[in-house]
Amino acid sequence: MDAHLERMRRHPEIAGRVLRLEYTSVSLDPKARLFGRRSLLEQFDPGRAADRPVLAAFEEELACPWALYHVRRILPVAKADPTRRGRAMRSMERVDVDRASALGRRLRSVSERHGVPVEVDDRYGRVRAWVQRRGPALPTIGRGRYSGVGSRAGTGPL
């Protein structure tokens, strides 16, 4: 891992794109970190001089249009073993594309009106609202709305 992080520090512009990809992935699924329990972003310390160019490149990557998505997940039981989780089924619907701040305000406003709790990443701008948290028993359903980082043009896949 250390060698990988050093390569990223030598190439902050590439590292910024990689961090945006992971951030997007984690926006849609909090368990989708690239390196287990800690995200790649968590490996970089804003207080460390060598990490600042990487984090600055990441923040520059975030200065693109973002998208608001409605995400649904169904976790069925496995066909071969009903005590195990089967392959997840997912649906993503893009609701809107705009600046991160505008989408965050919209999601907070709608969520508050409907009494849905909101998670906010104050540092980088992601806003997430869980309409329905998935339960511990199988099968289970999860539904949420997320403001997530879009492509540079704001039109490509998140």
mmCIF file with all atom_site columns, N, CA and C in Angstrom, residues 96-138:
data_model
loop_
_atom_site.group_PDB
_atom_site.id
_atom_site.type_symbol
_atom_site.label_atom_id
_atom_site.label_alt_id
_atom_site.label_comp_id
_atom_site.label_asym_id
_atom_site.label_entity_id
_atom_site.label_seq_id
_atom_site.pdbx_PDB_ins_code
_atom_site.Cartn_x
_atom_site.Cartn_y
_atom_site.Cartn_z
_atom_site.occupancy
_atom_site.B_iso_or_equiv
_atom_site.pdbx_formal_charge
_atom_site.auth_seq_id
_atom_site.auth_comp_id
_atom_site.auth_asym_id
_atom_site.auth_atom_id
_atom_site.pdbx_PDB_model_num
ATOM 1   N N  . ASP A 1 96  ? -31.362 14.391  -11.501 1.00 0.00 ? 96  ASP A N  1
ATOM 2   C CA . ASP A 1 96  ? -31.000 15.750  -11.893 1.00 0.00 ? 96  ASP A CA 1
ATOM 3   C C  . ASP A 1 96  ? -29.485 15.867  -11.980 1.00 0.00 ? 96  ASP A C  1
ATOM 4   N N  . VAL A 1 97  ? -29.009 16.887  -12.690 1.00 0.00 ? 97  VAL A N  1
ATOM 5   C CA . VAL A 1 97  ? -27.587 17.226  -12.764 1.00 0.00 ? 97  VAL A CA 1
ATOM 6   C C  . VAL A 1 97  ? -27.471 18.721  -12.480 1.00 0.00 ? 97  VAL A C  1
ATOM 7   N N  . ASP A 1 98  ? -26.550 19.086  -11.584 1.00 0.00 ? 98  ASP A N  1
ATOM 8   C CA . ASP A 1 98  ? -26.383 20.496  -11.208 1.00 0.00 ? 98  ASP A CA 1
ATOM 9   C C  . ASP A 1 98  ? -25.090 20.619  -10.410 1.00 0.00 ? 98  ASP A C  1
ATOM 10  N N  . ARG A 1 99  ? -24.866 21.776  -9.828  1.00 0.00 ? 99  ARG A N  1
ATOM 11  C CA . ARG A 1 99  ? -23.732 21.965  -8.923  1.00 0.00 ? 99  ARG A CA 1
ATOM 12  C C  . ARG A 1 99  ? -23.977 21.164  -7.643  1.00 0.00 ? 99  ARG A C  1
ATOM 13  N N  . ALA A 1 100 ? -22.912 20.735  -7.017  1.00 0.00 ? 100 ALA A N  1
ATOM 14  C CA . ALA A 1 100 ? -23.023 19.939  -5.788  1.00 0.00 ? 100 ALA A CA 1
ATOM 15  C C  . ALA A 1 100 ? -23.833 20.664  -4.725  1.00 0.00 ? 100 ALA A C  1
ATOM 16  N N  . SER A 1 101 ? -23.579 21.955  -4.549  1.00 0.00 ? 101 SER A N  1
ATOM 17  C CA . SER A 1 101 ? -24.279 22.701  -3.498  1.00 0.00 ? 101 SER A CA 1
ATOM 18  C C  . SER A 1 101 ? -25.779 22.767  -3.767  1.00 0.00 ? 101 SER A C  1
ATOM 19  N N  . ALA A 1 102 ? -26.165 22.964  -5.024  1.00 0.00 ? 102 ALA A N  1
ATOM 20  C CA . ALA A 1 102 ? -27.592 23.044  -5.368  1.00 0.00 ? 102 ALA A CA 1
ATOM 21  C C  . ALA A 1 102 ? -28.284 21.701  -5.147  1.00 0.00 ? 102 ALA A C  1
ATOM 22  N N  . LEU A 1 103 ? -27.633 20.618  -5.559  1.00 0.00 ? 103 LEU A N  1
ATOM 23  C CA . LEU A 1 103 ? -28.236 19.294  -5.362  1.00 0.00 ? 103 LEU A CA 1
ATOM 24  C C  . LEU A 1 103 ? -28.317 18.947  -3.884  1.00 0.00 ? 103 LEU A C  1
ATOM 25  N N  . GLY A 1 104 ? -27.286 19.310  -3.132  1.00 0.00 ? 104 GLY A N  1
ATOM 26  C CA . GLY A 1 104 ? -27.302 19.051  -1.694  1.00 0.00 ? 104 GLY A CA 1
ATOM 27  C C  . GLY A 1 104 ? -28.448 19.770  -1.004  1.00 0.00 ? 104 GLY A C  1
ATOM 28  N N  . ARG A 1 105 ? -28.647 21.048  -1.360  1.00 0.00 ? 105 ARG A N  1
ATOM 29  C CA . ARG A 1 105 ? -29.771 21.802  -0.777  1.00 0.00 ? 105 ARG A CA 1
ATOM 30  C C  . ARG A 1 105 ? -31.107 21.169  -1.149  1.00 0.00 ? 105 ARG A C  1
ATOM 31  N N  . ARG A 1 106 ? -31.227 20.768  -2.403  1.00 0.00 ? 106 ARG A N  1
ATOM 32  C CA . ARG A 1 106 ? -32.485 20.150  -2.855  1.00 0.00 ? 106 ARG A CA 1
ATOM 33  C C  . ARG A 1 106 ? -32.756 18.860  -2.091  1.00 0.00 ? 106 ARG A C  1
ATOM 34  N N  . LEU A 1 107 ? -31.757 18.007  -1.972  1.00 0.00 ? 107 LEU A N  1
ATOM 35  C CA . LEU A 1 107 ? -31.943 16.732  -1.282  1.00 0.00 ? 107 LEU A CA 1
ATOM 36  C C  . LEU A 1 107 ? -32.256 16.950  0.195   1.00 0.00 ? 107 LEU A C  1
ATOM 37  N N  . ARG A 1 108 ? -31.574 17.896  0.834   1.00 0.00 ? 108 ARG A N  1
ATOM 38  C CA . ARG A 1 108 ? -31.866 18.194  2.246   1.00 0.00 ? 108 ARG A CA 1
ATOM 39  C C  . ARG A 1 108 ? -33.294 18.690  2.411   1.00 0.00 ? 108 ARG A C  1
ATOM 40  N N  . SER A 1 109 ? -33.722 19.581  1.543   1.00 0.00 ? 109 SER A N  1
ATOM 41  C CA . SER A 1 109 ? -35.059 20.166  1.629   1.00 0.00 ? 109 SER A CA 1
ATOM 42  C C  . SER A 1 109 ? -36.150 19.107  1.469   1.00 0.00 ? 109 SER A C  1
ATOM 43  N N  . VAL A 1 110 ? -36.030 18.296  0.435   1.00 0.00 ? 110 VAL A N  1
ATOM 44  C CA . VAL A 1 110 ? -37.027 17.245  0.190   1.00 0.00 ? 110 VAL A CA 1
ATOM 45  C C  . VAL A 1 110 ? -37.017 16.237  1.337   1.00 0.00 ? 110 VAL A C  1
ATOM 46  N N  . SER A 1 111 ? -35.839 15.875  1.797   1.00 0.00 ? 111 SER A N  1
ATOM 47  C CA . SER A 1 111 ? -35.730 14.893  2.882   1.00 0.00 ? 111 SER A CA 1
ATOM 48  C C  . SER A 1 111 ? -36.352 15.417  4.167   1.00 0.00 ? 111 SER A C  1
ATOM 49  N N  . GLU A 1 112 ? -36.101 16.679  4.490   1.00 0.00 ? 112 GLU A N  1
ATOM 50  C CA . GLU A 1 112 ? -36.681 17.266  5.706   1.00 0.00 ? 112 GLU A CA 1
ATOM 51  C C  . GLU A 1 112 ? -38.199 17.277  5.644   1.00 0.00 ? 112 GLU A C  1
ATOM 52  N N  . ARG A 1 113 ? -38.746 17.618  4.475   1.00 0.00 ? 113 ARG A N  1
ATOM 53  C CA . ARG A 1 113 ? -40.211 17.640  4.332   1.00 0.00 ? 113 ARG A CA 1
ATOM 54  C C  . ARG A 1 113 ? -40.826 16.266  4.564   1.00 0.00 ? 113 ARG A C  1
ATOM 55  N N  . HIS A 1 114 ? -40.085 15.217  4.223   1.00 0.00 ? 114 HIS A N  1
ATOM 56  C CA . HIS A 1 114 ? -40.604 13.857  4.359   1.00 0.00 ? 114 HIS A CA 1
ATOM 57  C C  . HIS A 1 114 ? -40.084 13.138  5.598   1.00 0.00 ? 114 HIS A C  1
ATOM 58  N N  . GLY A 1 115 ? -39.329 13.835  6.432   1.00 0.00 ? 115 GLY A N  1
ATOM 59  C CA . GLY A 1 115 ? -38.824 13.236  7.664   1.00 0.00 ? 115 GLY A CA 1
ATOM 60  C C  . GLY A 1 115 ? -37.768 12.168  7.448   1.00 0.00 ? 115 GLY A C  1
ATOM 61  N N  . VAL A 1 116 ? -37.011 12.288  6.363   1.00 0.00 ? 116 VAL A N  1
ATOM 62  C CA . VAL A 1 116 ? -35.971 11.308  6.042   1.00 0.00 ? 116 VAL A CA 1
ATOM 63  C C  . VAL A 1 116 ? -34.624 11.856  6.519   1.00 0.00 ? 116 VAL A C  1
ATOM 64  N N  . PRO A 1 117 ? -33.878 11.095  7.333   1.00 0.00 ? 117 PRO A N  1
ATOM 65  C CA . PRO A 1 117 ? -32.578 11.576  7.806   1.00 0.00 ? 117 PRO A CA 1
ATOM 66  C C  . PRO A 1 117 ? -31.584 11.737  6.654   1.00 0.00 ? 117 PRO A C  1
ATOM 67  N N  . VAL A 1 118 ? -30.689 12.692  6.817   1.00 0.00 ? 118 VAL A N  1
ATOM 68  C CA . VAL A 1 118 ? -29.708 13.016  5.780   1.00 0.00 ? 118 VAL A CA 1
ATOM 69  C C  . VAL A 1 118 ? -28.304 12.889  6.356   1.00 0.00 ? 118 VAL A C  1
ATOM 70  N N  . GLU A 1 119 ? -27.393 12.309  5.578   1.00 0.00 ? 119 GLU A N  1
ATOM 71  C CA . GLU A 1 119 ? -25.971 12.262  5.927   1.00 0.00 ? 119 GLU A CA 1
ATOM 72  C C  . GLU A 1 119 ? -25.257 13.268  5.037   1.00 0.00 ? 119 GLU A C  1
ATOM 73  N N  . VAL A 1 120 ? -24.390 14.088  5.625   1.00 0.00 ? 120 VAL A N  1
ATOM 74  C CA . VAL A 1 120 ? -23.688 15.116  4.863   1.00 0.00 ? 120 VAL A CA 1
ATOM 75  C C  . VAL A 1 120 ? -22.188 14.974  5.081   1.00 0.00 ? 120 VAL A C  1
ATOM 76  N N  . ASP A 1 121 ? -21.447 14.948  3.988   1.00 0.00 ? 121 ASP A N  1
ATOM 77  C CA . ASP A 1 121 ? -19.989 15.013  4.048   1.00 0.00 ? 121 ASP A CA 1
ATOM 78  C C  . ASP A 1 121 ? -19.637 16.493  3.907   1.00 0.00 ? 121 ASP A C  1
ATOM 79  N N  . ASP A 1 122 ? -19.466 17.174  5.038   1.00 0.00 ? 122 ASP A N  1
ATOM 80  C CA . ASP A 1 122 ? -19.237 18.618  5.024   1.00 0.00 ? 122 ASP A CA 1
ATOM 81  C C  . ASP A 1 122 ? -17.960 19.011  4.291   1.00 0.00 ? 122 ASP A C  1
ATOM 82  N N  . ARG A 1 123 ? -16.976 18.161  4.312   1.00 0.00 ? 123 ARG A N  1
ATOM 83  C CA . ARG A 1 123 ? -15.704 18.523  3.681   1.00 0.00 ? 123 ARG A CA 1
ATOM 84  C C  . ARG A 1 123 ? -15.787 18.527  2.157   1.00 0.00 ? 123 ARG A C  1
ATOM 85  N N  . TYR A 1 124 ? -16.402 17.476  1.573   1.00 0.00 ? 124 TYR A N  1
ATOM 86  C CA . TYR A 1 124 ? -16.383 17.353  0.116   1.00 0.00 ? 124 TYR A CA 1
ATOM 87  C C  . TYR A 1 124 ? -17.754 17.490  -0.546  1.00 0.00 ? 124 TYR A C  1
ATOM 88  N N  . GLY A 1 125 ? -18.831 17.553  0.220   1.00 0.00 ? 125 GLY A N  1
ATOM 89  C CA . GLY A 1 125 ? -20.114 17.919  -0.353  1.00 0.00 ? 125 GLY A CA 1
ATOM 90  C C  . GLY A 1 125 ? -21.147 16.846  -0.589  1.00 0.00 ? 125 GLY A C  1
ATOM 91  N N  . ARG A 1 126 ? -20.798 15.589  -0.434  1.00 0.00 ? 126 ARG A N  1
ATOM 92  C CA . ARG A 1 126 ? -21.778 14.535  -0.701  1.00 0.00 ? 126 ARG A CA 1
ATOM 93  C C  . ARG A 1 126 ? -22.919 14.619  0.303   1.00 0.00 ? 126 ARG A C  1
ATOM 94  N N  . VAL A 1 127 ? -24.142 14.416  -0.186  1.00 0.00 ? 127 VAL A N  1
ATOM 95  C CA . VAL A 1 127 ? -25.329 14.352  0.661   1.00 0.00 ? 127 VAL A CA 1
ATOM 96  C C  . VAL A 1 127 ? -26.031 13.042  0.331   1.00 0.00 ? 127 VAL A C  1
ATOM 97  N N  . ARG A 1 128 ? -26.447 12.329  1.372   1.00 0.00 ? 128 ARG A N  1
ATOM 98  C CA . ARG A 1 128 ? -27.103 11.029  1.174   1.00 0.00 ? 128 ARG A CA 1
ATOM 99  C C  . ARG A 1 128 ? -28.319 10.968  2.078   1.00 0.00 ? 128 ARG A C  1
ATOM 100 N N  . ALA A 1 129 ? -29.431 10.491  1.533   1.00 0.00 ? 129 ALA A N  1
ATOM 101 C CA . ALA A 1 129 ? -30.651 10.300  2.320   1.00 0.00 ? 129 ALA A CA 1
ATOM 102 C C  . ALA A 1 129 ? -31.129 8.873   2.115   1.00 0.00 ? 129 ALA A C  1
ATOM 103 N N  . TRP A 1 130 ? -31.307 8.171   3.207   1.00 0.00 ? 130 TRP A N  1
ATOM 104 C CA . TRP A 1 130 ? -31.790 6.793   3.143   1.00 0.00 ? 130 TRP A CA 1
ATOM 105 C C  . TRP A 1 130 ? -33.306 6.809   3.290   1.00 0.00 ? 130 TRP A C  1
ATOM 106 N N  . VAL A 1 131 ? -34.005 6.530   2.224   1.00 0.00 ? 131 VAL A N  1
ATOM 107 C CA . VAL A 1 131 ? -35.464 6.452   2.268   1.00 0.00 ? 131 VAL A CA 1
ATOM 108 C C  . VAL A 1 131 ? -35.868 5.203   3.039   1.00 0.00 ? 131 VAL A C  1
ATOM 109 N N  . GLN A 1 132 ? -35.139 4.118   2.811   1.00 0.00 ? 132 GLN A N  1
ATOM 110 C CA . GLN A 1 132 ? -35.393 2.855   3.506   1.00 0.00 ? 132 GLN A CA 1
ATOM 111 C C  . GLN A 1 132 ? -34.063 2.133   3.674   1.00 0.00 ? 132 GLN A C  1
ATOM 112 N N  . ARG A 1 133 ? -33.635 1.957   4.903   1.00 0.00 ? 133 ARG A N  1
ATOM 113 C CA . ARG A 1 133 ? -32.401 1.210   5.170   1.00 0.00 ? 133 ARG A CA 1
ATOM 114 C C  . ARG A 1 133 ? -32.669 -0.271  4.984   1.00 0.00 ? 133 ARG A C  1
ATOM 115 N N  . ARG A 1 134 ? -31.683 -0.955  4.443   1.00 0.00 ? 134 ARG A N  1
ATOM 116 C CA . ARG A 1 134 ? -31.885 -2.393  4.291   1.00 0.00 ? 134 ARG A CA 1
ATOM 117 C C  . ARG A 1 134 ? -31.795 -3.062  5.652   1.00 0.00 ? 134 ARG A C  1
ATOM 118 N N  . GLY A 1 135 ? -32.608 -4.069  5.812   1.00 0.00 ? 135 GLY A N  1
ATOM 119 C CA . GLY A 1 135 ? -32.670 -4.774  7.079   1.00 0.00 ? 135 GLY A CA 1
ATOM 120 C C  . GLY A 1 135 ? -31.617 -5.857  7.187   1.00 0.00 ? 135 GLY A C  1
ATOM 121 N N  . PRO A 1 136 ? -31.462 -6.435  8.379   1.00 0.00 ? 136 PRO A N  1
ATOM 122 C CA . PRO A 1 136 ? -30.450 -7.471  8.587   1.00 0.00 ? 136 PRO A CA 1
ATOM 123 C C  . PRO A 1 136 ? -30.871 -8.831  8.036   1.00 0.00 ? 136 PRO A C  1
ATOM 124 N N  . ALA A 1 137 ? -32.180 -9.078  7.959   1.00 0.00 ? 137 ALA A N  1
ATOM 125 C CA . ALA A 1 137 ? -32.671 -10.378 7.492   1.00 0.00 ? 137 ALA A CA 1
ATOM 126 C C  . ALA A 1 137 ? -32.769 -10.386 5.970   1.00 0.00 ? 137 ALA A C  1
ATOM 127 N N  . LEU A 1 138 ? -32.690 -11.562 5.403   1.00 0.00 ? 138 LEU A N  1
ATOM 128 C CA . LEU A 1 138 ? -32.826 -11.721 3.956   1.00 0.00 ? 138 LEU A CA 1
ATOM 129 C C  . LEU A 1 138 ? -34.189 -12.301 3.619   1.00 0.00 ? 138 LEU A C  1
#
